Coordinates of C-alpha atoms and ligand atoms in Angstrom, one line a residue:
M6 CA 27.8 -10.9 17.6
I7 CA 25.4 -8.0 16.8
T8 CA 22.7 -9.0 14.3
A9 CA 21.1 -6.7 11.7
A10 CA 18.0 -6.5 14.0
E11 CA 20.0 -4.9 16.8
I12 CA 21.5 -2.1 14.8
Q13 CA 20.0 1.3 15.7
P14 CA 17.8 2.5 12.9
E15 CA 18.9 5.4 10.7
F16 CA 15.9 7.7 10.3
E17 CA 15.0 8.7 6.8
S18 CA 13.0 11.7 8.0
L19 CA 12.2 13.8 11.0
L20 CA 8.7 12.4 10.9
E21 CA 10.0 8.8 11.2
R22 CA 12.2 9.9 14.1
K23 CA 9.2 11.4 15.9
A24 CA 7.2 8.2 15.3
F25 CA 10.1 6.3 16.8
E26 CA 9.8 8.5 19.9
R27 CA 6.1 8.1 20.2
I28 CA 5.3 4.4 19.9
R29 CA 6.4 1.1 21.4
R30 CA 9.8 0.0 19.9
E31 CA 8.5 -3.4 18.6
A32 CA 5.6 -1.6 16.7
F33 CA 8.0 1.0 15.3
D34 CA 10.3 -1.7 14.1
Y35 CA 7.5 -3.6 12.5
I36 CA 6.5 -0.5 10.5
A37 CA 9.8 0.9 9.7
R38 CA 12.1 -2.1 9.0
G39 CA 12.3 -4.4 6.1
A40 CA 13.2 -7.9 5.0
G41 CA 16.7 -9.4 5.4
S42 CA 19.5 -6.9 5.0
E43 CA 17.0 -4.2 4.0
A44 CA 18.7 -3.8 0.6
T45 CA 15.4 -3.5 -1.1
M46 CA 14.3 -0.7 1.1
K47 CA 17.5 1.2 0.4
E48 CA 17.1 0.5 -3.4
N49 CA 13.6 2.0 -3.3
L50 CA 14.8 5.3 -2.0
G51 CA 18.0 5.3 -4.1
A52 CA 16.0 4.7 -7.2
F53 CA 14.1 8.0 -6.7
S54 CA 17.4 9.9 -6.1
K55 CA 18.8 8.8 -9.4
W56 CA 16.2 10.9 -11.3
K57 CA 16.4 14.7 -11.4
I58 CA 13.7 17.0 -12.7
R59 CA 14.6 18.9 -15.9
P60 CA 12.1 21.8 -15.7
R61 CA 10.5 23.8 -18.4
V62 CA 9.9 27.5 -17.8
L63 CA 7.6 30.3 -19.1
R64 CA 4.6 28.0 -19.3
N65 CA 2.0 30.1 -17.4
V66 CA 1.6 27.9 -14.3
A67 CA -1.0 30.2 -12.6
E68 CA -3.4 27.3 -12.5
I69 CA -2.2 23.8 -11.4
D70 CA -4.6 20.9 -11.7
L71 CA -3.8 17.8 -9.6
S72 CA -6.9 15.9 -10.6
T73 CA -6.9 12.7 -12.5
T74 CA -9.2 9.8 -13.3
L75 CA -9.0 6.1 -12.3
F76 CA -11.6 3.6 -13.3
N77 CA -14.0 6.4 -14.4
R78 CA -13.8 8.1 -11.0
K79 CA -12.2 11.6 -10.6
L80 CA -9.5 11.8 -8.0
S81 CA -8.5 15.2 -6.6
S82 CA -4.9 14.1 -6.6
P83 CA -3.0 11.2 -8.1
F84 CA -2.5 9.2 -4.9
L85 CA -4.3 6.8 -2.6
F86 CA -3.7 5.4 0.8
A87 CA -1.7 2.1 0.5
P88 CA -3.3 -0.9 2.1
I89 CA -1.5 -1.0 5.4
G90 CA -2.7 -3.6 8.0
V91 CA -2.5 -3.5 11.8
Q92 CA -2.8 0.3 12.0
R93 CA -3.8 0.1 15.6
I94 CA -0.1 -0.5 16.5
A95 CA 0.6 3.1 15.4
H96 CA -2.4 4.7 17.1
P97 CA -5.4 3.3 19.0
D98 CA -7.8 4.7 16.4
G99 CA -5.8 3.0 13.6
E100 CA -7.6 2.8 10.3
L101 CA -10.6 4.7 11.6
A102 CA -8.4 7.8 12.0
S103 CA -6.7 7.5 8.6
A104 CA -10.1 6.8 7.0
R105 CA -11.4 10.1 8.4
V106 CA -8.6 11.9 6.7
A107 CA -9.2 10.0 3.5
K108 CA -12.8 11.3 3.5
A109 CA -11.8 14.9 4.5
T110 CA -9.0 15.1 1.9
D111 CA -10.8 13.2 -0.9
V112 CA -8.0 10.6 -1.2
P113 CA -9.2 7.0 -1.9
F114 CA -8.5 4.5 0.9
V115 CA -7.4 0.9 0.4
V116 CA -8.4 -1.2 3.3
S117 CA -6.0 -4.1 4.1
S118 CA -7.2 -7.7 4.7
A119 CA -5.1 -7.4 7.9
A120 CA -6.8 -4.2 9.2
S121 CA -7.2 -3.7 12.9
Y122 CA -10.8 -2.7 12.4
S123 CA -13.3 -4.4 10.1
M124 CA -14.1 -3.3 6.6
E125 CA -17.6 -2.4 7.7
E126 CA -16.4 -0.1 10.6
I127 CA -13.9 1.6 8.2
A128 CA -16.6 1.9 5.5
S129 CA -18.9 3.7 8.0
E130 CA -16.1 6.3 8.6
L131 CA -15.6 6.7 4.9
E132 CA -19.3 7.2 4.1
E133 CA -19.4 7.9 0.4
S134 CA -15.7 8.2 -0.2
T135 CA -13.9 5.9 -2.6
R136 CA -12.5 2.8 -1.1
W137 CA -10.9 -0.4 -2.4
F138 CA -10.3 -3.6 -0.6
Q139 CA -6.9 -5.4 -0.5
L140 CA -7.3 -9.1 -0.5
Y141 CA -4.9 -11.7 0.7
C142 CA -6.3 -14.8 -1.1
S143 CA -7.0 -17.2 1.7
L144 CA -5.9 -20.8 1.9
E145 CA -9.7 -21.3 2.4
D146 CA -11.8 -20.4 -0.6
T147 CA -14.8 -19.9 1.6
V148 CA -13.0 -17.1 3.5
T149 CA -11.8 -15.5 0.2
K150 CA -15.3 -15.5 -1.1
S151 CA -16.8 -14.1 2.1
L152 CA -14.2 -11.2 2.2
V153 CA -15.0 -10.3 -1.5
N154 CA -18.7 -10.5 -0.9
R155 CA -18.5 -8.2 2.2
A156 CA -16.3 -5.7 0.2
E157 CA -19.0 -5.6 -2.5
A158 CA -21.8 -5.2 0.0
N159 CA -20.0 -2.3 1.7
G160 CA -19.3 -0.1 -1.2
Y161 CA -15.7 -1.0 -2.0
S162 CA -15.2 -0.3 -5.7
A163 CA -12.1 -2.4 -6.6
I164 CA -10.3 -5.5 -5.3
V165 CA -6.5 -5.3 -4.9
I166 CA -5.0 -8.8 -4.8
T167 CA -1.6 -8.7 -3.2
V168 CA 0.6 -11.2 -5.1
D169 CA 4.0 -10.7 -3.6
T170 CA 3.3 -12.5 -0.3
P171 CA 3.0 -16.2 -1.0
V172 CA 5.1 -16.6 2.1
L173 CA 6.1 -13.9 4.6
G174 CA 9.5 -12.3 4.0
I175 CA 12.2 -12.8 6.5
R176 CA 12.0 -9.9 9.0
E177 CA 14.9 -10.2 11.3
T178 CA 13.9 -7.4 13.6
D179 CA 10.5 -8.8 14.3
A180 CA 12.1 -12.2 14.9
H181 CA 14.6 -10.6 17.3
N182 CA 11.8 -8.7 19.1
Q183 CA 9.6 -11.9 19.1
Y184 CA 6.8 -9.6 17.9
S185 CA 3.8 -10.4 15.7
P186 CA 1.0 -7.9 15.6
L187 CA -1.3 -10.7 14.2
E188 CA -0.6 -12.9 17.2
E189 CA -1.3 -9.9 19.4
G190 CA -4.7 -9.5 17.7
D191 CA -4.0 -6.2 16.0
G192 CA -4.8 -7.4 12.5
C193 CA -7.9 -9.5 12.9
G194 CA -10.6 -6.9 12.3
N195 CA -11.8 -8.6 9.1
Y196 CA -11.6 -12.1 10.3
L197 CA -13.0 -12.6 13.8
N198 CA -16.5 -11.6 12.8
D199 CA -16.4 -13.3 9.4
P200 CA -18.9 -16.1 9.2
A201 CA -16.8 -18.3 6.9
F202 CA -13.8 -17.8 9.1
R203 CA -15.7 -18.6 12.3
A204 CA -17.0 -21.8 10.7
L205 CA -13.4 -23.0 10.5
L206 CA -12.8 -22.7 14.3
A207 CA -13.3 -25.5 16.8
R208 CA -14.3 -22.9 19.4
P209 CA -15.4 -19.3 18.7
P210 CA -12.8 -16.5 19.3
E211 CA -14.7 -15.4 22.4
A212 CA -13.8 -18.9 23.9
D213 CA -10.3 -19.3 22.5
M214 CA -8.8 -16.2 21.1
K215 CA -5.3 -17.6 20.8
A216 CA -6.4 -20.4 18.5
A217 CA -8.5 -18.1 16.4
L218 CA -5.6 -15.7 15.9
Q219 CA -3.4 -18.6 15.0
K220 CA -6.0 -19.9 12.5
Q221 CA -5.9 -16.5 10.8
I222 CA -2.1 -16.6 10.5
D223 CA -2.4 -20.1 9.1
I224 CA -4.9 -19.3 6.4
I225 CA -4.4 -15.6 5.6
D226 CA -2.5 -16.3 2.4
Q227 CA -2.0 -19.2 0.0
P228 CA 1.5 -20.1 -1.4
G229 CA -0.3 -22.1 -4.1
L230 CA -1.8 -19.0 -5.8
D231 CA -1.2 -18.9 -9.5
W232 CA -2.8 -17.4 -12.6
D233 CA -5.2 -20.3 -12.8
E234 CA -6.3 -19.8 -9.2
L235 CA -6.9 -16.1 -9.9
K236 CA -9.6 -17.0 -12.4
K237 CA -11.6 -18.2 -9.4
I238 CA -11.6 -14.7 -7.9
R239 CA -12.4 -13.2 -11.3
R240 CA -15.5 -15.3 -11.2
M241 CA -16.4 -14.2 -7.7
T242 CA -16.8 -10.5 -8.5
K243 CA -17.5 -8.0 -11.2
L244 CA -15.5 -5.3 -9.5
P245 CA -12.2 -4.3 -11.1
I246 CA -9.3 -6.4 -10.0
L247 CA -5.8 -5.0 -9.5
L248 CA -2.7 -7.1 -8.8
K249 CA -0.3 -5.5 -6.3
G250 CA 3.3 -6.6 -6.4
I251 CA 4.1 -6.8 -10.2
L252 CA 7.7 -6.1 -11.0
H253 CA 8.5 -8.1 -14.1
P254 CA 7.4 -7.0 -17.5
E255 CA 6.4 -10.6 -18.4
D256 CA 4.0 -10.7 -15.4
A257 CA 2.6 -7.4 -16.7
K258 CA 2.0 -9.1 -20.0
L259 CA 0.3 -12.0 -18.3
A260 CA -1.9 -9.6 -16.3
L261 CA -3.1 -8.2 -19.6
E262 CA -3.7 -11.6 -21.0
H263 CA -5.8 -12.5 -17.9
N264 CA -8.0 -9.5 -18.2
I265 CA -6.7 -7.9 -15.0
D266 CA -8.0 -4.3 -14.7
G267 CA -4.9 -2.7 -13.2
I268 CA -1.5 -3.3 -11.7
I269 CA 0.4 -2.0 -8.8
V270 CA 4.2 -2.0 -9.3
S271 CA 5.4 -2.7 -5.7
N272 CA 7.9 -4.6 -3.7
H273 CA 5.8 -4.2 -0.6
G274 CA 8.1 -1.5 0.7
G275 CA 11.1 -3.8 0.9
R276 CA 9.3 -6.1 3.4
Q277 CA 9.3 -9.2 1.3
L278 CA 12.1 -10.1 -1.0
D279 CA 15.5 -8.8 0.0
H280 CA 17.8 -7.6 -2.9
C281 CA 14.7 -7.0 -5.0
I282 CA 14.5 -4.5 -7.8
A283 CA 13.2 -1.0 -6.8
S284 CA 9.6 -0.4 -7.8
L285 CA 10.6 2.8 -9.6
D286 CA 13.3 0.9 -11.6
A287 CA 10.8 -1.7 -12.6
L288 CA 8.3 0.9 -13.8
P289 CA 9.5 2.0 -17.3
D290 CA 9.7 -1.6 -18.7
I291 CA 6.2 -2.3 -17.4
A292 CA 4.8 0.9 -18.7
Q293 CA 6.3 -0.1 -22.1
V294 CA 4.3 -3.4 -22.0
I295 CA 1.1 -2.0 -20.7
Q296 CA 0.9 0.9 -23.3
K297 CA -1.8 2.7 -21.3
R298 CA -4.3 -0.2 -21.8
I299 CA -4.9 -0.5 -18.0
P300 CA -3.9 1.8 -15.1
I301 CA -0.5 1.4 -13.5
L302 CA -0.1 2.4 -9.9
L303 CA 3.2 2.3 -8.0
D304 CA 4.3 2.2 -4.4
S305 CA 7.5 1.6 -2.3
G306 CA 9.6 4.6 -1.6
I307 CA 7.2 7.5 -2.2
R308 CA 8.1 10.0 0.5
T309 CA 7.4 13.4 -1.0
G310 CA 5.4 15.1 -3.7
V311 CA 8.5 15.2 -5.8
D312 CA 8.6 11.4 -5.7
V313 CA 5.0 11.4 -6.9
F314 CA 6.0 13.6 -9.8
K315 CA 8.9 11.2 -10.7
A316 CA 6.7 8.1 -10.6
L317 CA 4.1 9.7 -12.8
A318 CA 6.8 10.9 -15.3
L319 CA 8.0 7.3 -15.6
G320 CA 4.6 5.9 -16.4
A321 CA 2.5 5.5 -13.3
D322 CA -1.1 6.8 -13.4
A323 CA -1.2 7.2 -9.6
V324 CA 0.8 6.1 -6.6
L325 CA 0.1 4.7 -3.1
L326 CA 1.4 6.4 0.0
G327 CA 2.7 4.0 2.6
R328 CA 4.9 4.5 5.6
P329 CA 4.7 8.4 5.7
F330 CA 1.0 8.4 6.6
I331 CA 1.6 5.7 9.2
Y332 CA 4.3 7.8 10.8
G333 CA 1.9 10.7 10.8
L334 CA -0.7 8.4 12.5
A335 CA 1.9 7.4 15.1
V336 CA 2.9 10.9 15.8
N337 CA -0.4 12.6 16.1
G338 CA -3.3 10.4 15.1
E339 CA -5.8 11.8 12.6
A340 CA -4.1 15.3 12.7
G341 CA -0.8 13.7 11.9
V342 CA -2.1 11.9 8.9
R343 CA -3.8 15.0 7.6
Q344 CA -0.5 16.9 7.8
V345 CA 1.2 14.3 5.7
I346 CA -1.4 14.4 3.0
H347 CA -1.4 18.2 2.9
K348 CA 2.4 18.3 2.7
I349 CA 2.6 15.8 -0.1
R350 CA -0.1 17.5 -2.1
H351 CA 1.6 20.9 -1.6
E352 CA 5.0 19.5 -2.7
L353 CA 3.5 18.0 -5.8
E354 CA 1.7 21.2 -6.7
T355 CA 4.8 23.3 -6.2
S356 CA 7.0 20.9 -8.1
M357 CA 4.6 20.9 -11.0
A358 CA 4.6 24.7 -11.1
L359 CA 8.4 24.9 -10.9
A360 CA 8.8 22.2 -13.6
G361 CA 6.2 23.7 -15.9
A362 CA 3.6 21.0 -15.8
R363 CA 0.1 22.4 -15.3
T364 CA -1.8 19.1 -15.3
I365 CA -1.0 15.5 -14.4
Q366 CA -1.1 14.6 -18.1
E367 CA 1.7 17.1 -18.7
I368 CA 4.1 15.2 -16.4
N369 CA 6.2 13.0 -18.6
S370 CA 9.7 11.6 -18.9
D371 CA 10.9 14.6 -20.9
L372 CA 10.9 16.4 -17.6
L373 CA 13.3 13.9 -16.0
F374 CA 17.0 13.5 -16.3
N375 CA 18.8 10.3 -15.2
S376 CA 22.1 11.2 -13.4
Ligands
LIG6 C1 3.3 -1.7 8.6 C2 2.9 -2.1 7.2 C3 1.9 -3.0 7.0 C4 1.6 -3.4 5.7 N1 0.5 -4.2 5.5 C5 0.1 -4.5 4.2 C6 -1.0 -5.3 3.9 O1 -1.7 -5.7 4.9 N2 -1.3 -5.6 2.7 C7 -0.5 -5.2 1.6 O2 -0.8 -5.5 0.5 N3 0.5 -4.4 1.8 C8 0.9 -4.0 3.1 N4 2.0 -3.2 3.3 C9 2.7 -2.7 2.1 C10 2.1 -1.4 1.6 O3 0.9 -1.5 1.0 C11 3.0 -0.7 0.6 O4 3.3 -1.6 -0.5 C12 4.4 -0.2 1.2 O5 4.1 0.4 2.5 C13 5.1 0.7 0.3 O6 6.3 1.0 0.7 P1 6.7 2.4 1.5 O7 5.8 2.5 2.6 O8 8.1 2.2 1.9 O9 6.5 3.5 0.5 C14 2.3 -2.8 4.6 C15 3.3 -2.0 4.8 C16 3.7 -1.6 6.1 C17 4.8 -0.6 6.3

């Protein structure tokens, strides 16, 4: 019997196809594929196709301004790099290459807990550029605290807590390939040198790497995380805290009640829960609850500048770019990532001009039509 894992991938873009040709099959599958039957991944893209732009004309679009503000900082465009771990599986320079593009293009960079390089190494590439740290709350409080402290000490200006990963989703392809980038040591940049993490090991990583990597896998996240536990992290830092992986309006309400500073509507790119609501479909009800009190970001399915436009029109303040920049990284390293950012920015600017929206604030649901 042929399993889902063995089915040849259908490429969603030329860029994805090129990435497939460039990197090792297991790494490509890890990046491109999703949980279970991949219904969530398909929903994510399908949700964007349901919406059409209903343009306004004769609005003098000679000047288009893509800039916006998040947490009192000006962004030159309404998107950020999503926290994507293990970037070395796409290119040897991994996060260092994408961080260089983040700096050059003025796009904030969100560093993953499971980055291939350490947050210190990535920060030194980013210099003064805006960066946030994505936190997997560890089973060990000492490790969580140490990661947060290091983020603060290295100029990270927000903590993104990922809340849709209490356990890992079922990824059939990775199981079929018997592939785990964490086991191979491609996602340990933040752990192996962390003093609190090292204190948990019977022998240092230099003496027993396999055991150290297994320890990271065992403690990277905690299934027991709940709203009460989150209060601990609130007490650890004064940085703004965003929750990544909110899809239900009731959870958005709870986030407000718990003084969370921002939310990211996300289903982790369809890598966690199969048959999950598309992020874009979840957005309008959440925007209704939030009523602009805190920023709403969205990811999962953003492929073009037109998608950015649609997400903003439905209530997002900004979006996170995921797989497209990793495909760019796989195809041509730093230059590949830069091309992706330029392309998405150009598409957004052009769609705004053609839809009659001169500023990010002018993008609203009146410019959309649900077909
Ligand atoms: C290879 C890969 C690794 C990822 N690693 C992380 C991670 O370490 N932490 C996290 O919060 N999300 C992670 N994500 C999810 C992204 O942050 C984002 O939610 C997702 O890529 C959005 O879906 P899209 O890329 O299909 O648009 C990862 C996604 C991919 C593709």
